[in-house]
Tab-separated table of C-alpha atoms in Angstrom:
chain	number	residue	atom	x	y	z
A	1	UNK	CA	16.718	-27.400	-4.164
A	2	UNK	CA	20.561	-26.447	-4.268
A	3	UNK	CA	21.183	-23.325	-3.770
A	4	UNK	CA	23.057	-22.793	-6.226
A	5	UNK	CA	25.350	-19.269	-7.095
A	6	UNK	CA	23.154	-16.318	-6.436
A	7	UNK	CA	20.670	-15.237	-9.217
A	8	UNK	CA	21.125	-11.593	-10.651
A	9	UNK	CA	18.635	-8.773	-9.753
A	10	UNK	CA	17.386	-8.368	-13.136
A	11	UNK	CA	16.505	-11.974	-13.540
A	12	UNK	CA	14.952	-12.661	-9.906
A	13	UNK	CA	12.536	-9.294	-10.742
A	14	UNK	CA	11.550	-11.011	-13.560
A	15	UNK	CA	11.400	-14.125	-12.352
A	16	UNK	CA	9.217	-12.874	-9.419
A	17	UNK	CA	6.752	-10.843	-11.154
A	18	UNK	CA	6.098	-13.615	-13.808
A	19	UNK	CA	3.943	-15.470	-11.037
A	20	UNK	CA	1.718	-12.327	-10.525
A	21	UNK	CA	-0.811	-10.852	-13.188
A	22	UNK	CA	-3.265	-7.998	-12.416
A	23	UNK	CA	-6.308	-8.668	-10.400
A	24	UNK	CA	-9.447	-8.153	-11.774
A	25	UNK	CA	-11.418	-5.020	-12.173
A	26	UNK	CA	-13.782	-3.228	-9.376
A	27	UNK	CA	-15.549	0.364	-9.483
A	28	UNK	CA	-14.936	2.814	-7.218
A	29	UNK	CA	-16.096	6.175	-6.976
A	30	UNK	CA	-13.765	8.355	-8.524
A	31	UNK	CA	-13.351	10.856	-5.666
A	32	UNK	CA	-11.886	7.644	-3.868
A	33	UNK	CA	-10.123	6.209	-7.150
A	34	UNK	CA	-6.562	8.006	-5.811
A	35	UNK	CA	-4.108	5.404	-6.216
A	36	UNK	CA	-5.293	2.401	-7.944
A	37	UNK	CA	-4.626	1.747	-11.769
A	38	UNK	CA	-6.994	2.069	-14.410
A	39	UNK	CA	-8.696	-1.401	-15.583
A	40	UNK	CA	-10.007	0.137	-18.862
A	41	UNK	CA	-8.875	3.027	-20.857
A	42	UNK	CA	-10.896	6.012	-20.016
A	43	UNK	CA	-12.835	7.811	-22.038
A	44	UNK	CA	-14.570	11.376	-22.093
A	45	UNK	CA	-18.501	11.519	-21.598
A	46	UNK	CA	-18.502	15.470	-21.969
A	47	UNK	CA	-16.570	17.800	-23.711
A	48	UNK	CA	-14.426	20.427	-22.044
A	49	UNK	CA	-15.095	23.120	-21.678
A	50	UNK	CA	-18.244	22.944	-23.154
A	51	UNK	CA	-18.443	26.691	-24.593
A	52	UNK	CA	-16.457	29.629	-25.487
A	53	UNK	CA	-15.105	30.436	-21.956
A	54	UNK	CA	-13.295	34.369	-21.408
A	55	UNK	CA	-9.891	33.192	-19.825
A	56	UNK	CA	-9.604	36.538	-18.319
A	57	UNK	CA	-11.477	39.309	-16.373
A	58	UNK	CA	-12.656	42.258	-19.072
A	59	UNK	CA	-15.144	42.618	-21.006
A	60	UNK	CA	-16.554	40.222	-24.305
A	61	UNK	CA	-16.905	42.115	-27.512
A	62	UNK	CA	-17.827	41.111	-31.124
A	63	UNK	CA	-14.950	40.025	-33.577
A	64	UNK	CA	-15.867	42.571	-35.979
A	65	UNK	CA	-16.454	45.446	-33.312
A	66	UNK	CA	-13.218	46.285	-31.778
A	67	UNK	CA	-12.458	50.460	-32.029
A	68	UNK	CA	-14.809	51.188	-29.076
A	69	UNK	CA	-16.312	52.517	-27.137
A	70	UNK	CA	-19.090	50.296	-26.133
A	71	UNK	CA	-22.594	50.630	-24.258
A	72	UNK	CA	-22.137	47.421	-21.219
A	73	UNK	CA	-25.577	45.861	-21.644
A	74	UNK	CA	-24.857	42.880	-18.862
A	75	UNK	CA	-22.474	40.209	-17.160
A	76	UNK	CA	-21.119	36.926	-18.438
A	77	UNK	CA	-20.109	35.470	-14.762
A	78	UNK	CA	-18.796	31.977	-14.428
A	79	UNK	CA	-21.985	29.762	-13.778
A	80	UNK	CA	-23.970	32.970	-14.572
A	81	UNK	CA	-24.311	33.710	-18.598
A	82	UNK	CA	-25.278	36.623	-20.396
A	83	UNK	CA	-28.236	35.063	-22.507
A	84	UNK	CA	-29.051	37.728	-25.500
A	85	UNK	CA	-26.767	38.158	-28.350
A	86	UNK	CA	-24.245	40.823	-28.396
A	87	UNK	CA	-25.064	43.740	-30.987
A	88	UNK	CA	-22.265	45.908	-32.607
A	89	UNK	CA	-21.651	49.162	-30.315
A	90	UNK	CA	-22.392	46.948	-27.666
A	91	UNK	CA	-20.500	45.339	-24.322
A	92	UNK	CA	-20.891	42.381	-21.695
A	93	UNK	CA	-18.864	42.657	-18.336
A	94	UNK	CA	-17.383	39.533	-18.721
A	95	UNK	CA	-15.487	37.065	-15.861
A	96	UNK	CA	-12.943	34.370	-15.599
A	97	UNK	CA	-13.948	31.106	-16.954
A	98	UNK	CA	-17.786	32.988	-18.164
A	99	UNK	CA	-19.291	31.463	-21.413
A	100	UNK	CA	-18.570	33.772	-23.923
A	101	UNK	CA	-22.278	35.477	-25.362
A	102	UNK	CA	-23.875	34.924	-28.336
A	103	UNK	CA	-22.170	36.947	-30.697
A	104	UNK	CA	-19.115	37.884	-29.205
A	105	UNK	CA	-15.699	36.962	-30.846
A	106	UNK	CA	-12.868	39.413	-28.167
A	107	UNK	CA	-12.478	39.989	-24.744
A	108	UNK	CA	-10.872	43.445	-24.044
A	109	UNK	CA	-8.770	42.992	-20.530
A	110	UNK	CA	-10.014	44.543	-17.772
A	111	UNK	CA	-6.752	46.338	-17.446
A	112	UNK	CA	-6.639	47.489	-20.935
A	113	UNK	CA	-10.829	49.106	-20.191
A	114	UNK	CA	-11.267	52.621	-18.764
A	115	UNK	CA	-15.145	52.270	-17.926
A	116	UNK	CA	-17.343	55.834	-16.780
A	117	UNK	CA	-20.546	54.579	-15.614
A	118	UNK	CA	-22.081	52.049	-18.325
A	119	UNK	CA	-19.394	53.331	-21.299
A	120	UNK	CA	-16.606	51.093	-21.780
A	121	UNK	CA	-13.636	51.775	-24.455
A	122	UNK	CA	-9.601	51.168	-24.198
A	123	UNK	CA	-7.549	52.941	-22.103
A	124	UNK	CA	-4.553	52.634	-24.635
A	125	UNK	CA	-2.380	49.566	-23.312
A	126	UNK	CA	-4.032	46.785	-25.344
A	127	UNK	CA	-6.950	46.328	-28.133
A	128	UNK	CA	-9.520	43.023	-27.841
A	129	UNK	CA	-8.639	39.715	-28.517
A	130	UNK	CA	-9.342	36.589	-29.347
A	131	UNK	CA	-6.325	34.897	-27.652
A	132	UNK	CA	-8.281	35.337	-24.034
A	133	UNK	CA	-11.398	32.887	-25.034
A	134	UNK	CA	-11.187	29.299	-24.427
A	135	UNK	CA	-12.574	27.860	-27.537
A	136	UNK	CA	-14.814	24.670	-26.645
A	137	UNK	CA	-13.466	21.490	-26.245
A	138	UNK	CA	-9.797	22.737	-26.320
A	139	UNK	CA	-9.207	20.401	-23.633
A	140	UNK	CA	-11.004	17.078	-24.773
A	141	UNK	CA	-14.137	16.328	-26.516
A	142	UNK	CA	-16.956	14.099	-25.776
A	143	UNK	CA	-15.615	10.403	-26.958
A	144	UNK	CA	-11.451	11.311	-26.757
A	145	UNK	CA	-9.243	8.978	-25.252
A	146	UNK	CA	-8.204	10.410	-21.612
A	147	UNK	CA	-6.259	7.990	-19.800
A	148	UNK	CA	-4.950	4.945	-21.085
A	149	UNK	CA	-5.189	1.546	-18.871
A	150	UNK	CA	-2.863	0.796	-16.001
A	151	UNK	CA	-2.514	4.256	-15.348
A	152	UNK	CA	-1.921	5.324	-11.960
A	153	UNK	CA	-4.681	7.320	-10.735
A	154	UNK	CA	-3.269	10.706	-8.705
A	155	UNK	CA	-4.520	13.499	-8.588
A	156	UNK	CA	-4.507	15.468	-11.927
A	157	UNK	CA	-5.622	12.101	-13.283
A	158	UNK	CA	-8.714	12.046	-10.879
A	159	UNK	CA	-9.101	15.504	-11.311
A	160	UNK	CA	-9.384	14.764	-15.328
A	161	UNK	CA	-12.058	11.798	-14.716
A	162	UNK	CA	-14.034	14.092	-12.896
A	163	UNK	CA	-13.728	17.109	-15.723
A	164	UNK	CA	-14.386	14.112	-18.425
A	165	UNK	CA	-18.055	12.892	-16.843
A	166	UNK	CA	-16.597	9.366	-15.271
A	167	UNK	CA	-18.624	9.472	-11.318
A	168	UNK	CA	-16.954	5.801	-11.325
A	169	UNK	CA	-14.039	4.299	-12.596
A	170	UNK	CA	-12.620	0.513	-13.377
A	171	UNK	CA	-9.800	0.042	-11.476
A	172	UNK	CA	-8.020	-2.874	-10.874
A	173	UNK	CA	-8.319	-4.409	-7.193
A	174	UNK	CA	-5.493	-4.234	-4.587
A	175	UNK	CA	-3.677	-7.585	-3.164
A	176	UNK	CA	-3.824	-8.523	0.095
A	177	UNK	CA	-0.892	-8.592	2.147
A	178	UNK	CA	0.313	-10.590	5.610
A	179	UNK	CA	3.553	-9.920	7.162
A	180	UNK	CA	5.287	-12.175	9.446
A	181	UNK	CA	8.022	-10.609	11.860
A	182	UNK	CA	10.209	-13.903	13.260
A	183	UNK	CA	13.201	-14.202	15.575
A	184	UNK	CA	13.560	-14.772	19.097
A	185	UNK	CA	15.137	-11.473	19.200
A	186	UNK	CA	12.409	-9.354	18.564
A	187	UNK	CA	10.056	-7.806	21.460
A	188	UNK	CA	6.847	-6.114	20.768
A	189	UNK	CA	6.937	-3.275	22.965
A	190	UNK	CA	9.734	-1.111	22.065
A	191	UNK	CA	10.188	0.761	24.872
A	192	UNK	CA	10.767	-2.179	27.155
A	193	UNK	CA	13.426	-4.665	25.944
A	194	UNK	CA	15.821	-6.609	27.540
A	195	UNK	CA	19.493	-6.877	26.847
A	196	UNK	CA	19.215	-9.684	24.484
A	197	UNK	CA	16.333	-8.512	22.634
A	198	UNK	CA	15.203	-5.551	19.518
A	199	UNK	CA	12.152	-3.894	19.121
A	200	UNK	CA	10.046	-5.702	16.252
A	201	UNK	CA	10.611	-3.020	13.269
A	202	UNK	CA	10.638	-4.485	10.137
A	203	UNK	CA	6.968	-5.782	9.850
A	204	UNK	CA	6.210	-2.350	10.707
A	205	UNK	CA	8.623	-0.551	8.286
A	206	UNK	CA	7.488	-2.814	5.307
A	207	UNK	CA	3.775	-2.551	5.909
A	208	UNK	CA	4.603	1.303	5.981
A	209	UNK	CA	5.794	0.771	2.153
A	210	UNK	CA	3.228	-1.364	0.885
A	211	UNK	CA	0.244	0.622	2.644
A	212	UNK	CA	-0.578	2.336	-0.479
A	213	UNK	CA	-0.924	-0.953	-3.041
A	214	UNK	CA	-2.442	-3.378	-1.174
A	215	UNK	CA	-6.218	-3.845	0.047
A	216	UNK	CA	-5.349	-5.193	3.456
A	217	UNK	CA	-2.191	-5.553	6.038
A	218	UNK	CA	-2.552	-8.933	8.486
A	219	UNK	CA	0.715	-8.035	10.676
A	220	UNK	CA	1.805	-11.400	12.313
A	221	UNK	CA	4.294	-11.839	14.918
A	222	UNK	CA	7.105	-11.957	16.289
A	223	UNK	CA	7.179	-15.176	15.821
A	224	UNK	CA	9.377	-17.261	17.679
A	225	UNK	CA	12.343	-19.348	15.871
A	226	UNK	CA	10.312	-22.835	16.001
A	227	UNK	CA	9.255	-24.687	12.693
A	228	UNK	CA	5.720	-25.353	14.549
A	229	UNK	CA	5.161	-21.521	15.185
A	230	UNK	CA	6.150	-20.698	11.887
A	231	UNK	CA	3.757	-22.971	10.314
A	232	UNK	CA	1.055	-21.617	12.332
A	233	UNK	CA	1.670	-18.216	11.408
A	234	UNK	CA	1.712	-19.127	7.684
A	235	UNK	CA	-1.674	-20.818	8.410
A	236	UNK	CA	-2.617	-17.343	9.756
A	237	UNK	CA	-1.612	-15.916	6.924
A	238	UNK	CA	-3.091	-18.028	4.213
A	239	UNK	CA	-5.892	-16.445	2.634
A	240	UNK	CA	-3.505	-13.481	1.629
A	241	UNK	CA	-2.719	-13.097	-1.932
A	242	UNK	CA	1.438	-12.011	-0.808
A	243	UNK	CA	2.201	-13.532	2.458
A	244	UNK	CA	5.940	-11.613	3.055
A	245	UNK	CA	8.505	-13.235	6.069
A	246	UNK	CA	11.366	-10.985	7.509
A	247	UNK	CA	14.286	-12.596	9.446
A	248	UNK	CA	14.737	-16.526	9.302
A	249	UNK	CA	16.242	-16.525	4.943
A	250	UNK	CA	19.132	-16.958	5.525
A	251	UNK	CA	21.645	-20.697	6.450
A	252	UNK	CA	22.025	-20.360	9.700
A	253	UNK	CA	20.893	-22.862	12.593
A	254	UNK	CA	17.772	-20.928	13.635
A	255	UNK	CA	16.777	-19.722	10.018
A	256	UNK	CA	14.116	-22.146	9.606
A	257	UNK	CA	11.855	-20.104	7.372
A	258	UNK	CA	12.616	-22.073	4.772
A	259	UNK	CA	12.136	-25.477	6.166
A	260	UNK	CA	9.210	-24.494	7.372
A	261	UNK	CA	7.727	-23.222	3.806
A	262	UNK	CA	8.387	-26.551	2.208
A	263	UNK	CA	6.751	-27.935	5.403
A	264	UNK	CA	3.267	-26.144	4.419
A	265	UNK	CA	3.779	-27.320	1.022
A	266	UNK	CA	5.342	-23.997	-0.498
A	267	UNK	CA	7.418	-24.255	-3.335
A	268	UNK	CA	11.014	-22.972	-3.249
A	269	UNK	CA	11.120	-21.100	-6.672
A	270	UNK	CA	14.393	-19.390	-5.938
A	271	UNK	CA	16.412	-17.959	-2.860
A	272	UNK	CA	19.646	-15.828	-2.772
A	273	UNK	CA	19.903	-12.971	-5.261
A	274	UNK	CA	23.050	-11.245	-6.078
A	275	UNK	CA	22.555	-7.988	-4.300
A	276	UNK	CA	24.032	-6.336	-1.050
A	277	UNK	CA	22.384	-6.095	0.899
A	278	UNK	CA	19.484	-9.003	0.937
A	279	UNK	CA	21.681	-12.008	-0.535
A	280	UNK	CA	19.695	-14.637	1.197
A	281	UNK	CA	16.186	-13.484	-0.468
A	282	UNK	CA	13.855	-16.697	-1.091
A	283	UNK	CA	10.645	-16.626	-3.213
A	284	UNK	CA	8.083	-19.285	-2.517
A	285	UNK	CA	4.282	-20.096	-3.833
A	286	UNK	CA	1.768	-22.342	-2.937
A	287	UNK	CA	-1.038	-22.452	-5.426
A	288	UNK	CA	-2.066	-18.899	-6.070
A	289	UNK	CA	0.255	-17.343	-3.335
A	290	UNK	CA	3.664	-16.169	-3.634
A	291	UNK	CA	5.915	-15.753	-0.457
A	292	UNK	CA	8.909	-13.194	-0.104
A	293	UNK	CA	11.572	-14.520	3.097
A	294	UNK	CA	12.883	-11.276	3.261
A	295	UNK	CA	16.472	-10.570	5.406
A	296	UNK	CA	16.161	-9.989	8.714
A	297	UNK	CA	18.804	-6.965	9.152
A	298	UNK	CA	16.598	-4.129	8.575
A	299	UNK	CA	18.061	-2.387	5.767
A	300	UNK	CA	18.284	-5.704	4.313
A	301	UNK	CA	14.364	-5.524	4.665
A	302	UNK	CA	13.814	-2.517	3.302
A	303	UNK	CA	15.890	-2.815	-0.070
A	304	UNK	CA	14.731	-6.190	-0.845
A	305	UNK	CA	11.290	-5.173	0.011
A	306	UNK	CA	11.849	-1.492	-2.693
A	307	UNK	CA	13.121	-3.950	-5.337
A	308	UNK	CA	10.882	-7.001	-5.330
A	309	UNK	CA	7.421	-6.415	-2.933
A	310	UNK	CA	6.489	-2.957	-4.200
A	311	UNK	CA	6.964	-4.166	-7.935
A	312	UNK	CA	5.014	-7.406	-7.288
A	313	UNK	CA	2.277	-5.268	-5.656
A	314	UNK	CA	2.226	-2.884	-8.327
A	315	UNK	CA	1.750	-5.654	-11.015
A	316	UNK	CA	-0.686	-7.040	-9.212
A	317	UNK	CA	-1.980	-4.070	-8.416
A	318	UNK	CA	-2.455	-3.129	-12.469
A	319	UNK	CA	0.634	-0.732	-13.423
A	320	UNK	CA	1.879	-0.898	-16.328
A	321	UNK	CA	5.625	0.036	-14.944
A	322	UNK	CA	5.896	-1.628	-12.055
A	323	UNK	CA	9.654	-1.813	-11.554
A	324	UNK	CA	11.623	0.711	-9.631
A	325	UNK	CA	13.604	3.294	-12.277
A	326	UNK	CA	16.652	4.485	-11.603
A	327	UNK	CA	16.982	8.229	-11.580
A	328	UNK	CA	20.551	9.629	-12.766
A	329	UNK	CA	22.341	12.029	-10.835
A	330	UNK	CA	25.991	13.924	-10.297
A	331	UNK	CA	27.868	12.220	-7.279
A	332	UNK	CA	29.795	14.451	-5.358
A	333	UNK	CA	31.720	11.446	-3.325
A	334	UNK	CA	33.919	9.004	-4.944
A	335	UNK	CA	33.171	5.654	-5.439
A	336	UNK	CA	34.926	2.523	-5.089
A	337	UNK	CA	34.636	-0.466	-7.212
A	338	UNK	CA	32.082	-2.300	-7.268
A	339	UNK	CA	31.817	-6.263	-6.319
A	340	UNK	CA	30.566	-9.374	-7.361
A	341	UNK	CA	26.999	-8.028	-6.427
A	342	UNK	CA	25.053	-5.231	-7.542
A	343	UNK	CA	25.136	-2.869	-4.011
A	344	UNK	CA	22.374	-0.133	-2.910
A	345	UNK	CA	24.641	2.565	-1.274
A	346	UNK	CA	22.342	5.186	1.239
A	347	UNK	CA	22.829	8.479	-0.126
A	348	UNK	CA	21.531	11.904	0.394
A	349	UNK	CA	20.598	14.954	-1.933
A	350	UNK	CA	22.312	18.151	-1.265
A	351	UNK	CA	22.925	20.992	-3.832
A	352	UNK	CA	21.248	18.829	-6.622
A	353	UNK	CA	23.725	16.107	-6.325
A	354	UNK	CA	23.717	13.275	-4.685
A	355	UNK	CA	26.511	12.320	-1.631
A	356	UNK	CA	27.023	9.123	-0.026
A	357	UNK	CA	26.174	8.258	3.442
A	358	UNK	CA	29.401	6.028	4.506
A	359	UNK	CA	27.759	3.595	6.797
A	360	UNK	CA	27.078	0.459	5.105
A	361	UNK	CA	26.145	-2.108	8.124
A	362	UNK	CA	23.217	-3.980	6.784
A	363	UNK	CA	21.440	-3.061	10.518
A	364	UNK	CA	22.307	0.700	10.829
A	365	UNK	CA	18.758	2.451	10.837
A	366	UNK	CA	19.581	6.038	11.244
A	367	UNK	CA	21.742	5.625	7.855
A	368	UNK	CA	18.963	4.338	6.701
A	369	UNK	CA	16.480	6.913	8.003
A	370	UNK	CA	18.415	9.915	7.503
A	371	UNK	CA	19.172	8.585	3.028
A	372	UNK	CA	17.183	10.007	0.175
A	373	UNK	CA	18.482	7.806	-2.388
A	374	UNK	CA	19.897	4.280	-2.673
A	375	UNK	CA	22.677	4.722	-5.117
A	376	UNK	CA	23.146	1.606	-7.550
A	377	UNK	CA	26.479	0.236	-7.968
A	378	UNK	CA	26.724	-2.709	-10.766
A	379	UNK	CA	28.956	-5.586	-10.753
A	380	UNK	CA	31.973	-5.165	-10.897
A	381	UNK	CA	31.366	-1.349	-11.706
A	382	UNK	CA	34.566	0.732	-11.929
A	383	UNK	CA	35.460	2.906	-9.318
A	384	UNK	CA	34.203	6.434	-10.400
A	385	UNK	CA	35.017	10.133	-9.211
A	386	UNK	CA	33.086	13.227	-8.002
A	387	UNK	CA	30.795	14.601	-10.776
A	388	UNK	CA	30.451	11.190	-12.320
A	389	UNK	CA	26.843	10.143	-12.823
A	390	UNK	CA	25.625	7.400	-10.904
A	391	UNK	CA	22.119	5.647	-11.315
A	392	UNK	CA	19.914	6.749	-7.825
A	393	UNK	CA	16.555	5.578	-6.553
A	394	UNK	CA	14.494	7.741	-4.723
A	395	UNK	CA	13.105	6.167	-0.917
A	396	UNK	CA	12.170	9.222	0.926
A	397	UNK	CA	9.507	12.002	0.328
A	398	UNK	CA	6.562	9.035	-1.386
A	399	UNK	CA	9.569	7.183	-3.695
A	400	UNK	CA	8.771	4.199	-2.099
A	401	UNK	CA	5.372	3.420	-3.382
């Protein structure tokens, strides 16, 4: 294929994620459900909470009983009830999340009670109430709709399972992911390389990103910058569902990554997107496969991996949003212009707004490292001034997954 001009980022998202659909459903315990999306909507098999519940410390009284003073006659504690009925004249010591006795329609607050041995009546800063009961099923009932499908499960959501009656859940499975480091460049043990050589980082980096979404890592490499050694490591990699390539993308003599894909019999769907950095990004599949050549300059690798592996894992994966949103926020540091591709500028948050980090070398790490945000820049976007609002999206503190 030609290479034609470079596809925009909108388009090659789409583009990409039309060749992946969710994987089917598995069920996992829910304690273990954190991070995987819902298969089915979910659905409560209890109600919640299942009684009158005091939701404070003091003591239950009857509705139609509330001038005092009152005889205490027992405790309500939480997994403890009181289990008589509650006459008029008459009191139950009552605690925090308690079921509310028979009878009883106001909880006097325990700071509101002046109690001499088993007499109980107000001390003058409050009367009963009904606003301190939890009336049954306030939360959810038996048969309500909790979570709809493709939700992400964290931990309120597992929380909620748990609370509804679900000891399992049907989640959609995770893909399985091999990553192949390549260039002649790259040595394996970091703390020993040789003038003409970098420690291997980007395998690393974007197995770090996807470790949440995927099943499975098979780490590959470095491979060395020989059509025959990439073919075997694509052989290696073959029974994973995303099979993702850093360094090689690109036109030059020893970027053979391509070459070598329609060698295996991949299929070049696209390559170069309109972005900056990680022009020279190629998409390949072969049968039920997709392939990401990724840039070999590492932030290269790490924005084309936020923008196009984490969504395709997602999808796959069973959200229902699976692309990155932008998040807007004030820019205190001019911008300039913007070019004939959409650019991710590093930026970090101080004060509530965002700043920009000037280094913009595709291989400067620390920049990299030491940014919150990427800051989007459109096309051809006009230059803009401090306060403006620019569209941010968040990498550090769990943004990426």
């Amino acid at each position: 294929m030609s290479a034609g001009p470079p596809i925009p980022l909108e388009e090659a998202q789409t583009r990409l994620c039309a060749f992946a659909s969710p994987l089917p459903a598995v069920s996992v315990e829910t304690g273990n459900a954190a991070g995987y999306y819902l298969a089915e909507d979910l659905i409560a098999r209890r109600t919640q909470p299942g009684s009158d519940l005091s939701a404070m410390d003091g003591y239950a009284v009857r509705a139609d009983d509330l001038a005092g003073p009152w005889t205490v006659v027992g405790e309500s504690a939480a997994g403890h009830p009181f289990g008589k009925a509650l006459k008029a004249g008459e009191a139950v010591r009552i605690s925090t999340g308690a079921i509310m006795p028979q009878g009883a329609g106001a909880v006097l607050l325990q700071e509101n009670a002046a109690r001499h041995g088993n007499t109980v009546s107000c001390n003058g800063e409050g009367e009963p109430g009904a606003e301190h009961i939890r009336r049954k099923g306030f939360d959810f009932s038996e048969g309500d709709l909790l979570l709809q499908a493709r939700t992400c499960v964290g931990p309120a959501q597992l929380a909620l399972a748990l609370a509804g009656g679900n000891a399992t859940l049907p989640v959609h499975g995770r893909p399985s992911l091999a990553v192949i480091d390549s260039g002649d460049e790259l040595s394996t043990d970091p703390a020993n390389c040789d003038a003409h050589q970098i420690p291997a980082s980007n395998g690393a980096a974007i197995a770090a990103m996807a470790a949440s979404l995927v099943s499975q890592i098979h780490r590959i490499g470095p491979v060395r910058d020989r059509i025959e050694a990439l073919l075997e490591s694509l052989q290696a990699a073959s029974d994973a569902d995303v099979i993702v390539t850093s360094g090689g993308a690109s036109v030059g003599d020893h970027d053979l990554v391509r070459p070598a894909l329609e060698k295996w019999g991949a299929t070049i769907e696209f390559w170069r997107v309109a972005i900056k950095p990680g022009k020279p990004l190629l998409v390949a599949t072969r049968g039920k496969q997709i392939v990401l050549g990724l840039p070999g300059n590492p932030v290269s690798s790490f924005v084309t991996a936020y923008f196009f592996l984490l969504p395709l894992l997602r999808k796959m994966a069973g959200a229902r949003h699976f692309l990155p949103l932008p998040m807007p926020m004030a820019c205190n540091t001019p911008l300039p212009a913007g070019g004939p591709r959409a650019e991710f500028l590093r930026g970090r948050i101080v004060g509530g707004a965002v700043e920009l980090i000037e280094e913009r070398d595709s291989s400067a790490l620390r920049a990299l490292a030491g940014a919150d945000v990427l800051i989007g820049r459109d096309i051809d976007a006009p230059s803009s001034k401090v306060g403006d609002v620019v569209p941010t999206y968040r990498i550090q503190n769990g943004g990426i997954a």
